[in-house]
């Protein structure tokens, strides 16, 4: 790490609560091994984030401030809490890099109206500011140390960093997968059939139904081993881990919800999918079929229309391509349309955009309210953080949230995986079941399954 002096005092408030110091690092530790090294000091309070382009990676440890979502409008609650916290703090930095200084990381529950059972630890959502944050950019690495209670707490965190960088970086072994149990697959197919009836009756145009797998192992499943596998296997996905005690929410999502850099925003329409081929020729044929399939094009169109409608009031014009293209992941290919724009009001926050977008028709349905009611009626489970916004925002207001799909909940020697699909009037239950089976593959493979 560079032995730099404090270069700039960026914000001061009368009552000091949070002090942050940013240092540019001379050397660049491997993010995955750094995450693992942190287990000795911070197991249960780590987080990891890597964007789909691998342009920004966060490795965070410990917690100087946290907030559990309790209000009926969790997005507004977090916006208020974050504004108050960063307004009563000091940031010492010599860089204008996004994602440095105080950064808030966490996730919301998919449905804040559902009582939490399996997801009690994460509740309706949880966010934290880490004690120690490494921010990896393409050409530089930055260290932020945060403390509450004055500069002494920052100095203590710096001492911990030195120990952290010298810690063990050996990835723990993945325990043997003993059993994979499908939860209510026959009932789920009946729910798909019922959803099709609802759609044909005119109650909605589309609804997304998810189902679950339960996995059992012969030992404790560490998120470190799963994250290492996902990093190798899912090159074009967002990778994330949010630890809370003995539980971890982890995934490799292909889907951006929204990214905000200054006043520029980027969202993603990702809906309509088909498997990858066994060879290049078959893969091209499958992709061509997807681009001409009316069911999938209709499903994708719902998402494009809704995202355009939601973002237009915030923006001075949107750039929305006329036709989707293919996004090819390792196991599946999707119809993909990027949406870009510039917000009219400089005070528009990332939390406001997330609230307006969630859930998109790709995870909820359209119209939104009747689709959500159908999900509560037909799924018979709590999605928790699955399918929900997970991401970060820095103290300047820039940040990014992805959609928490291709994901699972790890707890000791158990894992719960989730996958869903869009149901429209042309849907056939058996085909939708097969689609969800494909979507389980990334996490199932990373956990030692097939």
Tab-separated table of C-alpha atoms in Angstrom:
chain	number	residue	atom	x	y	z
A	1	UNK	CA	0.000	0.000	0.000
A	2	UNK	CA	1.151	3.520	-0.703
A	3	UNK	CA	2.232	5.517	2.324
A	4	UNK	CA	0.193	8.563	1.261
A	5	UNK	CA	-0.769	11.588	3.281
A	6	UNK	CA	-4.372	12.651	3.577
A	7	UNK	CA	-4.895	14.676	0.402
A	8	UNK	CA	-8.412	15.982	0.510
A	9	UNK	CA	-11.140	16.421	3.059
A	10	UNK	CA	-14.219	15.977	0.898
A	11	UNK	CA	-17.116	16.469	3.291
A	12	UNK	CA	-17.552	17.702	6.819
A	13	UNK	CA	-20.627	17.790	9.024
A	14	UNK	CA	-21.003	19.212	12.535
A	15	UNK	CA	-21.566	15.842	14.220
A	16	UNK	CA	-18.929	13.343	13.115
A	17	UNK	CA	-20.087	9.733	12.873
A	18	UNK	CA	-18.176	8.114	10.035
A	19	UNK	CA	-14.549	8.716	9.066
A	20	UNK	CA	-13.154	7.248	5.847
A	21	UNK	CA	-9.658	7.246	4.422
A	22	UNK	CA	-8.810	6.167	0.870
A	23	UNK	CA	-5.349	4.938	-0.117
A	24	UNK	CA	-4.104	3.839	-3.526
A	25	UNK	CA	-2.395	0.457	-3.220
A	26	UNK	CA	1.051	-0.216	-4.651
A	27	UNK	CA	0.417	-3.931	-5.085
A	28	UNK	CA	-2.695	-5.751	-6.213
A	29	UNK	CA	-3.655	-8.885	-4.279
A	30	UNK	CA	-5.912	-11.398	-6.048
A	31	UNK	CA	-9.533	-10.518	-5.096
A	32	UNK	CA	-10.649	-14.121	-4.564
A	33	UNK	CA	-7.674	-15.002	-2.386
A	34	UNK	CA	-8.076	-11.758	-0.478
A	35	UNK	CA	-11.706	-12.661	0.228
A	36	UNK	CA	-10.580	-16.049	1.553
A	37	UNK	CA	-7.795	-14.511	3.670
A	38	UNK	CA	-10.433	-12.400	5.392
A	39	UNK	CA	-12.176	-15.459	6.814
A	40	UNK	CA	-9.759	-15.615	9.749
A	41	UNK	CA	-10.820	-12.186	11.018
A	42	UNK	CA	-14.190	-11.522	9.412
A	43	UNK	CA	-15.989	-14.786	8.628
A	44	UNK	CA	-19.689	-13.984	8.623
A	45	UNK	CA	-19.258	-10.302	7.734
A	46	UNK	CA	-17.584	-10.342	4.313
A	47	UNK	CA	-18.922	-9.341	0.933
A	48	UNK	CA	-17.743	-9.756	-2.631
A	49	UNK	CA	-18.955	-8.063	-5.805
A	50	UNK	CA	-17.667	-8.316	-9.361
A	51	UNK	CA	-19.474	-6.720	-12.274
A	52	UNK	CA	-20.158	-8.648	-15.464
A	53	UNK	CA	-17.359	-6.850	-17.352
A	54	UNK	CA	-14.872	-7.394	-14.504
A	55	UNK	CA	-14.210	-3.651	-14.495
A	56	UNK	CA	-15.033	-3.190	-10.799
A	57	UNK	CA	-14.494	-5.694	-8.001
A	58	UNK	CA	-15.201	-5.087	-4.311
A	59	UNK	CA	-13.934	-7.142	-1.404
A	60	UNK	CA	-15.328	-5.904	1.897
A	61	UNK	CA	-14.695	-6.950	5.501
A	62	UNK	CA	-16.358	-6.208	8.785
A	63	UNK	CA	-18.981	-3.601	9.497
A	64	UNK	CA	-18.881	-0.081	10.901
A	65	UNK	CA	-22.549	0.584	10.148
A	66	UNK	CA	-25.461	-1.600	9.126
A	67	UNK	CA	-29.162	-1.197	8.522
A	68	UNK	CA	-31.917	-3.786	8.386
A	69	UNK	CA	-34.907	-2.919	6.226
A	70	UNK	CA	-37.971	-2.561	8.448
A	71	UNK	CA	-40.158	0.091	6.760
A	72	UNK	CA	-42.938	-0.786	4.345
A	73	UNK	CA	-41.014	1.242	1.768
A	74	UNK	CA	-37.553	-0.206	2.262
A	75	UNK	CA	-36.083	1.734	-0.660
A	76	UNK	CA	-37.071	5.080	0.857
A	77	UNK	CA	-35.831	3.916	4.265
A	78	UNK	CA	-32.395	3.046	2.909
A	79	UNK	CA	-32.192	6.298	0.964
A	80	UNK	CA	-32.913	8.295	4.143
A	81	UNK	CA	-30.550	6.239	6.311
A	82	UNK	CA	-27.729	6.522	3.779
A	83	UNK	CA	-28.224	10.269	3.304
A	84	UNK	CA	-28.075	10.835	7.050
A	85	UNK	CA	-24.989	8.683	7.513
A	86	UNK	CA	-22.875	10.145	4.725
A	87	UNK	CA	-24.031	13.655	5.658
A	88	UNK	CA	-22.479	13.292	9.102
A	89	UNK	CA	-19.046	12.058	8.123
A	90	UNK	CA	-15.609	12.910	6.812
A	91	UNK	CA	-13.897	11.413	3.771
A	92	UNK	CA	-10.171	11.823	3.222
A	93	UNK	CA	-9.187	10.895	-0.313
A	94	UNK	CA	-6.826	11.730	-3.124
A	95	UNK	CA	-8.948	10.119	-5.817
A	96	UNK	CA	-12.221	10.783	-7.536
A	97	UNK	CA	-12.755	7.111	-8.345
A	98	UNK	CA	-16.272	5.747	-8.057
A	99	UNK	CA	-16.637	2.944	-5.553
A	100	UNK	CA	-14.077	4.351	-3.098
A	101	UNK	CA	-14.692	6.033	0.225
A	102	UNK	CA	-17.844	5.014	2.088
A	103	UNK	CA	-19.666	2.388	0.030
A	104	UNK	CA	-22.960	0.817	1.067
A	105	UNK	CA	-23.459	-2.805	-0.007
A	106	UNK	CA	-26.415	-5.133	0.429
A	107	UNK	CA	-29.710	-6.333	-0.936
A	108	UNK	CA	-33.472	-6.052	-0.628
A	109	UNK	CA	-35.932	-8.906	-0.277
A	110	UNK	CA	-37.887	-9.696	-3.439
A	111	UNK	CA	-41.230	-9.156	-1.720
A	112	UNK	CA	-41.267	-6.950	1.355
A	113	UNK	CA	-44.828	-7.969	2.236
A	114	UNK	CA	-44.023	-11.644	2.840
A	115	UNK	CA	-43.175	-12.776	6.383
A	116	UNK	CA	-39.640	-14.175	6.561
A	117	UNK	CA	-39.055	-17.754	7.672
A	118	UNK	CA	-36.181	-19.404	5.838
A	119	UNK	CA	-34.702	-15.945	5.176
A	120	UNK	CA	-34.971	-14.593	8.739
A	121	UNK	CA	-31.275	-13.708	8.872
A	122	UNK	CA	-31.559	-11.336	5.921
A	123	UNK	CA	-35.110	-10.223	6.689
A	124	UNK	CA	-36.612	-7.691	4.283
A	125	UNK	CA	-33.125	-6.602	3.305
A	126	UNK	CA	-29.818	-5.706	4.865
A	127	UNK	CA	-27.053	-3.210	4.017
A	128	UNK	CA	-23.693	-2.405	5.550
A	129	UNK	CA	-20.671	-0.140	5.287
A	130	UNK	CA	-17.557	-2.310	5.734
A	131	UNK	CA	-14.698	-1.525	8.049
A	132	UNK	CA	-12.257	-2.402	5.266
A	133	UNK	CA	-12.959	-2.184	1.539
A	134	UNK	CA	-10.708	-3.045	-1.392
A	135	UNK	CA	-11.861	-1.580	-4.708
A	136	UNK	CA	-10.293	-3.165	-7.782
A	137	UNK	CA	-10.405	-1.192	-11.037
A	138	UNK	CA	-8.825	-2.128	-14.370
A	139	UNK	CA	-5.604	-0.244	-13.729
A	140	UNK	CA	-5.549	0.401	-9.980
A	141	UNK	CA	-6.537	-0.906	-6.553
A	142	UNK	CA	-7.790	1.310	-3.740
A	143	UNK	CA	-8.157	0.635	-0.039
A	144	UNK	CA	-10.828	2.379	2.019
A	145	UNK	CA	-10.730	2.103	5.789
A	146	UNK	CA	-13.822	3.236	7.673
A	147	UNK	CA	-14.315	3.951	11.343
A	148	UNK	CA	-16.887	5.403	13.681
A	149	UNK	CA	-15.585	7.433	16.594
A	150	UNK	CA	-12.709	9.413	15.114
A	151	UNK	CA	-9.411	8.886	13.340
A	152	UNK	CA	-8.256	6.381	15.996
A	153	UNK	CA	-10.756	3.827	14.702
A	154	UNK	CA	-9.360	4.257	11.186
A	155	UNK	CA	-5.826	3.631	12.455
A	156	UNK	CA	-7.004	0.420	14.138
A	157	UNK	CA	-8.514	-0.749	10.841
A	158	UNK	CA	-5.224	-0.073	9.057
A	159	UNK	CA	-3.461	-2.403	11.500
A	160	UNK	CA	-6.017	-5.109	10.694
A	161	UNK	CA	-5.324	-4.652	6.969
A	162	UNK	CA	-1.664	-5.521	7.466
A	163	UNK	CA	-2.642	-8.762	9.186
A	164	UNK	CA	-5.231	-9.445	6.504
A	165	UNK	CA	-2.743	-9.157	3.646
A	166	UNK	CA	-0.491	-11.699	5.330
A	167	UNK	CA	-3.291	-14.206	5.991
A	168	UNK	CA	-3.821	-17.659	4.496
A	169	UNK	CA	-5.244	-17.657	0.956
A	170	UNK	CA	-5.873	-21.370	0.470
A	171	UNK	CA	-9.392	-22.012	-0.817
A	172	UNK	CA	-11.309	-24.434	1.428
A	173	UNK	CA	-12.373	-27.681	-0.203
A	174	UNK	CA	-15.971	-28.125	-1.267
A	175	UNK	CA	-17.640	-30.888	0.763
A	176	UNK	CA	-19.230	-33.859	-0.944
A	177	UNK	CA	-22.727	-33.251	-2.276
A	178	UNK	CA	-24.874	-36.013	-0.779
A	179	UNK	CA	-28.370	-35.220	-2.035
A	180	UNK	CA	-30.321	-32.932	-4.366
A	181	UNK	CA	-34.032	-32.675	-3.660
A	182	UNK	CA	-36.580	-30.991	-5.902
A	183	UNK	CA	-39.222	-29.175	-3.872
A	184	UNK	CA	-42.772	-29.644	-5.127
A	185	UNK	CA	-41.991	-30.014	-8.844
A	186	UNK	CA	-45.366	-31.553	-9.707
A	187	UNK	CA	-47.208	-28.880	-7.745
A	188	UNK	CA	-45.106	-26.236	-9.483
A	189	UNK	CA	-46.149	-27.511	-12.916
A	190	UNK	CA	-49.778	-27.298	-11.793
A	191	UNK	CA	-49.125	-23.723	-10.704
A	192	UNK	CA	-47.779	-22.913	-14.173
A	193	UNK	CA	-50.968	-24.338	-15.700
A	194	UNK	CA	-53.057	-22.244	-13.326
A	195	UNK	CA	-51.032	-19.142	-14.222
A	196	UNK	CA	-51.710	-19.784	-17.925
A	197	UNK	CA	-55.433	-19.915	-17.129
A	198	UNK	CA	-55.172	-16.594	-15.272
A	199	UNK	CA	-53.445	-15.030	-18.269
A	200	UNK	CA	-56.031	-16.333	-20.729
A	201	UNK	CA	-58.747	-14.945	-18.456
A	202	UNK	CA	-57.138	-11.528	-18.815
A	203	UNK	CA	-55.871	-11.118	-15.244
A	204	UNK	CA	-52.324	-10.408	-16.470
A	205	UNK	CA	-50.077	-10.745	-19.516
A	206	UNK	CA	-47.147	-12.492	-17.870
A	207	UNK	CA	-46.056	-13.839	-14.496
A	208	UNK	CA	-42.728	-15.296	-13.393
A	209	UNK	CA	-42.873	-18.432	-11.245
A	210	UNK	CA	-39.843	-19.780	-9.405
A	211	UNK	CA	-39.061	-23.098	-7.777
A	212	UNK	CA	-36.417	-24.464	-5.428
A	213	UNK	CA	-33.818	-27.212	-4.998
A	214	UNK	CA	-32.519	-28.284	-1.587
A	215	UNK	CA	-28.951	-29.632	-1.403
A	216	UNK	CA	-27.282	-31.532	1.449
A	217	UNK	CA	-23.514	-31.965	1.956
A	218	UNK	CA	-21.246	-33.992	4.197
A	219	UNK	CA	-19.716	-30.861	5.694
A	220	UNK	CA	-20.010	-27.080	5.930
A	221	UNK	CA	-20.258	-25.337	2.551
A	222	UNK	CA	-17.948	-22.346	2.452
A	223	UNK	CA	-18.862	-19.499	0.083
A	224	UNK	CA	-15.136	-19.206	-0.734
A	225	UNK	CA	-15.069	-22.521	-2.598
A	226	UNK	CA	-18.324	-21.788	-4.422
A	227	UNK	CA	-17.179	-18.295	-5.400
A	228	UNK	CA	-13.898	-19.652	-6.770
A	229	UNK	CA	-15.817	-22.159	-8.925
A	230	UNK	CA	-18.248	-19.511	-10.196
A	231	UNK	CA	-15.361	-17.224	-11.110
A	232	UNK	CA	-13.919	-19.894	-13.393
A	233	UNK	CA	-17.229	-21.090	-14.825
A	234	UNK	CA	-19.271	-17.876	-15.249
A	235	UNK	CA	-17.053	-15.309	-16.953
A	236	UNK	CA	-19.774	-12.903	-18.101
A	237	UNK	CA	-21.854	-12.749	-14.923
A	238	UNK	CA	-22.070	-10.557	-11.873
A	239	UNK	CA	-20.535	-12.468	-8.966
A	240	UNK	CA	-21.693	-11.649	-5.457
A	241	UNK	CA	-21.504	-12.929	-1.894
A	242	UNK	CA	-23.255	-11.348	1.077
A	243	UNK	CA	-22.414	-13.028	4.365
A	244	UNK	CA	-24.483	-12.640	7.481
A	245	UNK	CA	-23.252	-14.862	10.291
A	246	UNK	CA	-23.412	-18.518	9.281
A	247	UNK	CA	-25.470	-17.803	6.149
A	248	UNK	CA	-24.438	-16.522	2.729
A	249	UNK	CA	-26.382	-15.351	-0.293
A	250	UNK	CA	-24.254	-16.100	-3.345
A	251	UNK	CA	-24.765	-16.079	-7.078
A	252	UNK	CA	-23.609	-15.462	-10.643
A	253	UNK	CA	-26.257	-13.253	-12.226
A	254	UNK	CA	-26.308	-12.277	-15.906
A	255	UNK	CA	-28.802	-9.480	-15.308
A	256	UNK	CA	-28.140	-5.847	-14.502
A	257	UNK	CA	-31.026	-3.954	-12.918
A	258	UNK	CA	-29.529	-0.467	-13.150
A	259	UNK	CA	-26.140	1.231	-13.055
A	260	UNK	CA	-25.725	4.926	-12.276
A	261	UNK	CA	-22.495	6.850	-12.868
A	262	UNK	CA	-23.020	10.503	-12.143
A	263	UNK	CA	-26.155	11.323	-14.127
A	264	UNK	CA	-25.743	8.522	-16.666
A	265	UNK	CA	-27.774	5.333	-16.238
A	266	UNK	CA	-27.723	1.906	-17.851
A	267	UNK	CA	-30.387	-0.757	-17.470
A	268	UNK	CA	-30.849	-4.157	-19.070
A	269	UNK	CA	-33.780	-5.997	-20.599
A	270	UNK	CA	-33.049	-9.712	-20.274
A	271	UNK	CA	-35.932	-12.089	-20.945
A	272	UNK	CA	-36.498	-14.993	-23.289
A	273	UNK	CA	-34.018	-17.859	-23.202
A	274	UNK	CA	-32.886	-21.119	-24.748
A	275	UNK	CA	-30.155	-23.635	-23.966
A	276	UNK	CA	-26.669	-23.604	-25.502
A	277	UNK	CA	-25.820	-26.066	-28.263
A	278	UNK	CA	-23.476	-29.028	-28.049
A	279	UNK	CA	-21.402	-27.567	-30.894
A	280	UNK	CA	-21.109	-24.274	-32.777
A	281	UNK	CA	-23.564	-25.220	-35.522
A	282	UNK	CA	-26.265	-26.314	-33.055
A	283	UNK	CA	-25.600	-23.250	-30.912
A	284	UNK	CA	-26.144	-20.921	-33.891
A	285	UNK	CA	-29.353	-22.710	-34.832
A	286	UNK	CA	-30.688	-22.446	-31.288
A	287	UNK	CA	-29.803	-18.749	-31.177
A	288	UNK	CA	-31.489	-18.153	-34.507
A	289	UNK	CA	-34.591	-19.981	-33.265
A	290	UNK	CA	-34.681	-17.828	-30.122
A	291	UNK	CA	-34.471	-14.605	-32.134
A	292	UNK	CA	-37.512	-15.648	-34.176
A	293	UNK	CA	-39.592	-17.327	-31.450
A	294	UNK	CA	-42.773	-15.319	-30.897
A	295	UNK	CA	-43.327	-16.508	-27.325
A	296	UNK	CA	-39.858	-15.399	-26.241
A	297	UNK	CA	-39.983	-12.187	-28.296
A	298	UNK	CA	-43.309	-11.335	-26.687
A	299	UNK	CA	-41.916	-12.044	-23.225
A	300	UNK	CA	-38.878	-9.882	-23.976
A	301	UNK	CA	-41.074	-7.116	-25.356
A	302	UNK	CA	-42.947	-6.870	-22.064
A	303	UNK	CA	-39.673	-6.155	-20.259
A	304	UNK	CA	-38.479	-3.571	-22.802
A	305	UNK	CA	-41.824	-1.766	-22.713
A	306	UNK	CA	-41.949	-1.653	-18.916
A	307	UNK	CA	-38.344	-0.470	-18.446
A	308	UNK	CA	-38.849	2.242	-21.060
A	309	UNK	CA	-42.064	3.350	-19.349
A	310	UNK	CA	-40.455	3.405	-15.893
A	311	UNK	CA	-37.259	5.251	-16.839
A	312	UNK	CA	-38.621	7.846	-19.275
A	313	UNK	CA	-39.952	10.168	-16.518
A	314	UNK	CA	-36.478	10.250	-14.935
A	315	UNK	CA	-34.486	10.858	-18.131
A	316	UNK	CA	-33.794	13.313	-20.916
A	317	UNK	CA	-34.474	10.755	-23.602
A	318	UNK	CA	-33.648	7.048	-23.624
A	319	UNK	CA	-31.646	5.024	-26.100
A	320	UNK	CA	-33.512	1.744	-26.668
A	321	UNK	CA	-32.482	-0.487	-29.606
A	322	UNK	CA	-35.326	-1.634	-31.857
A	323	UNK	CA	-34.391	-5.328	-31.738
A	324	UNK	CA	-32.808	-7.587	-29.118
A	325	UNK	CA	-29.515	-9.386	-29.588
A	326	UNK	CA	-28.238	-12.601	-28.047
A	327	UNK	CA	-26.405	-12.729	-24.737
A	328	UNK	CA	-24.611	-16.070	-24.550
A	329	UNK	CA	-23.717	-17.448	-21.140
A	330	UNK	CA	-22.048	-20.799	-20.519
A	331	UNK	CA	-25.277	-22.782	-20.127
A	332	UNK	CA	-27.984	-20.584	-21.604
A	333	UNK	CA	-28.540	-17.785	-24.113
A	334	UNK	CA	-30.909	-14.872	-23.603
A	335	UNK	CA	-32.555	-12.116	-25.583
A	336	UNK	CA	-30.846	-8.899	-24.519
A	337	UNK	CA	-31.596	-5.188	-24.984
A	338	UNK	CA	-29.549	-2.459	-23.229
A	339	UNK	CA	-31.245	0.805	-22.226
A	340	UNK	CA	-29.228	3.979	-21.597
A	341	UNK	CA	-30.153	7.512	-20.574
A	342	UNK	CA	-29.246	10.642	-18.602
A	343	UNK	CA	-31.301	11.654	-15.571
A	344	UNK	CA	-32.964	15.073	-15.734
A	345	UNK	CA	-32.510	15.875	-12.049
A	346	UNK	CA	-29.051	15.647	-10.531
A	347	UNK	CA	-30.699	14.729	-7.216
A	348	UNK	CA	-32.265	11.547	-8.632
A	349	UNK	CA	-30.858	8.714	-6.519
A	350	UNK	CA	-29.997	5.145	-7.324
A	351	UNK	CA	-32.494	3.957	-4.697
A	352	UNK	CA	-35.277	5.841	-6.506
A	353	UNK	CA	-34.397	4.087	-9.757
A	354	UNK	CA	-34.189	0.674	-8.088
A	355	UNK	CA	-37.582	1.183	-6.457
A	356	UNK	CA	-39.157	2.176	-9.772
A	357	UNK	CA	-37.705	-0.805	-11.645
A	358	UNK	CA	-38.176	-3.641	-9.157
A	359	UNK	CA	-39.509	-6.108	-9.966
A	360	UNK	CA	-39.185	-5.911	-13.726
A	361	UNK	CA	-41.405	-8.206	-15.829
A	362	UNK	CA	-38.366	-10.489	-16.106
A	363	UNK	CA	-38.779	-11.457	-12.422
A	364	UNK	CA	-42.314	-10.381	-11.526
A	365	UNK	CA	-44.695	-9.999	-14.411
A	366	UNK	CA	-46.988	-7.524	-16.090
A	367	UNK	CA	-49.060	-5.754	-14.939
A	368	UNK	CA	-46.922	-5.714	-11.816
A	369	UNK	CA	-49.520	-5.855	-9.040
A	370	UNK	CA	-51.682	-8.755	-10.315
A	371	UNK	CA	-48.502	-10.654	-11.194
A	372	UNK	CA	-47.169	-10.217	-7.647
A	373	UNK	CA	-50.482	-11.396	-6.238
A	374	UNK	CA	-50.287	-14.500	-8.451
A	375	UNK	CA	-46.734	-15.201	-7.285
A	376	UNK	CA	-47.818	-15.066	-3.635
A	377	UNK	CA	-50.717	-17.394	-4.381
A	378	UNK	CA	-48.989	-19.942	-6.614
A	379	UNK	CA	-45.332	-20.220	-5.539
A	380	UNK	CA	-45.954	-21.125	-1.896
A	381	UNK	CA	-42.439	-20.093	-0.842
A	382	UNK	CA	-40.500	-17.010	0.175
A	383	UNK	CA	-37.966	-15.962	-2.466
A	384	UNK	CA	-35.971	-13.982	0.081
A	385	UNK	CA	-33.151	-12.196	-1.765
A	386	UNK	CA	-33.560	-14.375	-4.847
A	387	UNK	CA	-34.648	-12.267	-7.836
A	388	UNK	CA	-34.235	-9.075	-5.813
A	389	UNK	CA	-31.902	-6.075	-6.173
A	390	UNK	CA	-28.421	-6.620	-4.766
A	391	UNK	CA	-25.592	-4.156	-5.183
A	392	UNK	CA	-23.814	-1.044	-3.993
A	393	UNK	CA	-23.876	2.743	-3.889
A	394	UNK	CA	-21.020	5.083	-2.995
A	395	UNK	CA	-21.204	8.355	-1.077
A	396	UNK	CA	-21.236	10.391	-4.305
A	397	UNK	CA	-24.364	8.561	-5.516
A	398	UNK	CA	-22.874	6.277	-8.159
A	399	UNK	CA	-23.473	2.542	-7.939
A	400	UNK	CA	-24.980	-0.534	-9.490
A	401	UNK	CA	-27.573	-3.181	-8.689
A	402	UNK	CA	-27.977	-6.520	-10.401
A	403	UNK	CA	-30.900	-8.932	-10.122
A	404	UNK	CA	-30.138	-11.761	-7.681
A	405	UNK	CA	-30.801	-14.703	-9.999
A	406	UNK	CA	-28.682	-17.857	-10.634
A	407	UNK	CA	-28.235	-17.777	-6.899
A	408	UNK	CA	-28.607	-19.657	-3.667
A	409	UNK	CA	-28.632	-19.482	0.112
A	410	UNK	CA	-25.840	-21.340	1.920
A	411	UNK	CA	-26.217	-22.356	5.544
A	412	UNK	CA	-23.743	-24.745	7.164
A	413	UNK	CA	-24.150	-28.129	5.382
A	414	UNK	CA	-27.189	-27.069	3.325
A	415	UNK	CA	-27.896	-24.985	0.245
A	416	UNK	CA	-31.149	-23.776	-1.302
A	417	UNK	CA	-31.101	-22.894	-5.012
A	418	UNK	CA	-33.753	-20.919	-6.877
A	419	UNK	CA	-34.726	-20.595	-10.546
A	420	UNK	CA	-37.750	-19.192	-12.349
A	421	UNK	CA	-39.256	-18.631	-15.773
A	422	UNK	CA	-41.721	-16.316	-17.450
A	423	UNK	CA	-45.198	-17.721	-17.970
A	424	UNK	CA	-47.286	-16.333	-20.844
A	425	UNK	CA	-50.447	-17.594	-22.529
A	426	UNK	CA	-48.457	-19.918	-24.847
A	427	UNK	CA	-46.534	-21.539	-21.983
A	428	UNK	CA	-46.489	-25.308	-21.481
A	429	UNK	CA	-45.715	-26.496	-17.933
A	430	UNK	CA	-43.264	-29.224	-18.950
A	431	UNK	CA	-41.249	-26.853	-21.161
A	432	UNK	CA	-41.115	-24.222	-18.422
A	433	UNK	CA	-39.948	-26.905	-15.997
A	434	UNK	CA	-37.106	-27.798	-18.388
A	435	UNK	CA	-36.148	-24.129	-18.685
A	436	UNK	CA	-35.808	-23.780	-14.917
A	437	UNK	CA	-33.683	-26.943	-14.853
A	438	UNK	CA	-31.225	-25.245	-17.228
A	439	UNK	CA	-31.183	-22.138	-15.027
A	440	UNK	CA	-30.255	-24.198	-11.957
A	441	UNK	CA	-27.116	-25.438	-13.731
A	442	UNK	CA	-24.624	-22.634	-12.922
A	443	UNK	CA	-25.074	-22.850	-9.171
A	444	UNK	CA	-25.567	-26.596	-9.120
A	445	UNK	CA	-22.307	-27.173	-10.991
A	446	UNK	CA	-20.405	-24.775	-8.723
A	447	UNK	CA	-21.658	-26.792	-5.741
A	448	UNK	CA	-20.396	-30.066	-7.135
A	449	UNK	CA	-23.550	-31.252	-8.921
A	450	UNK	CA	-24.321	-31.758	-12.586
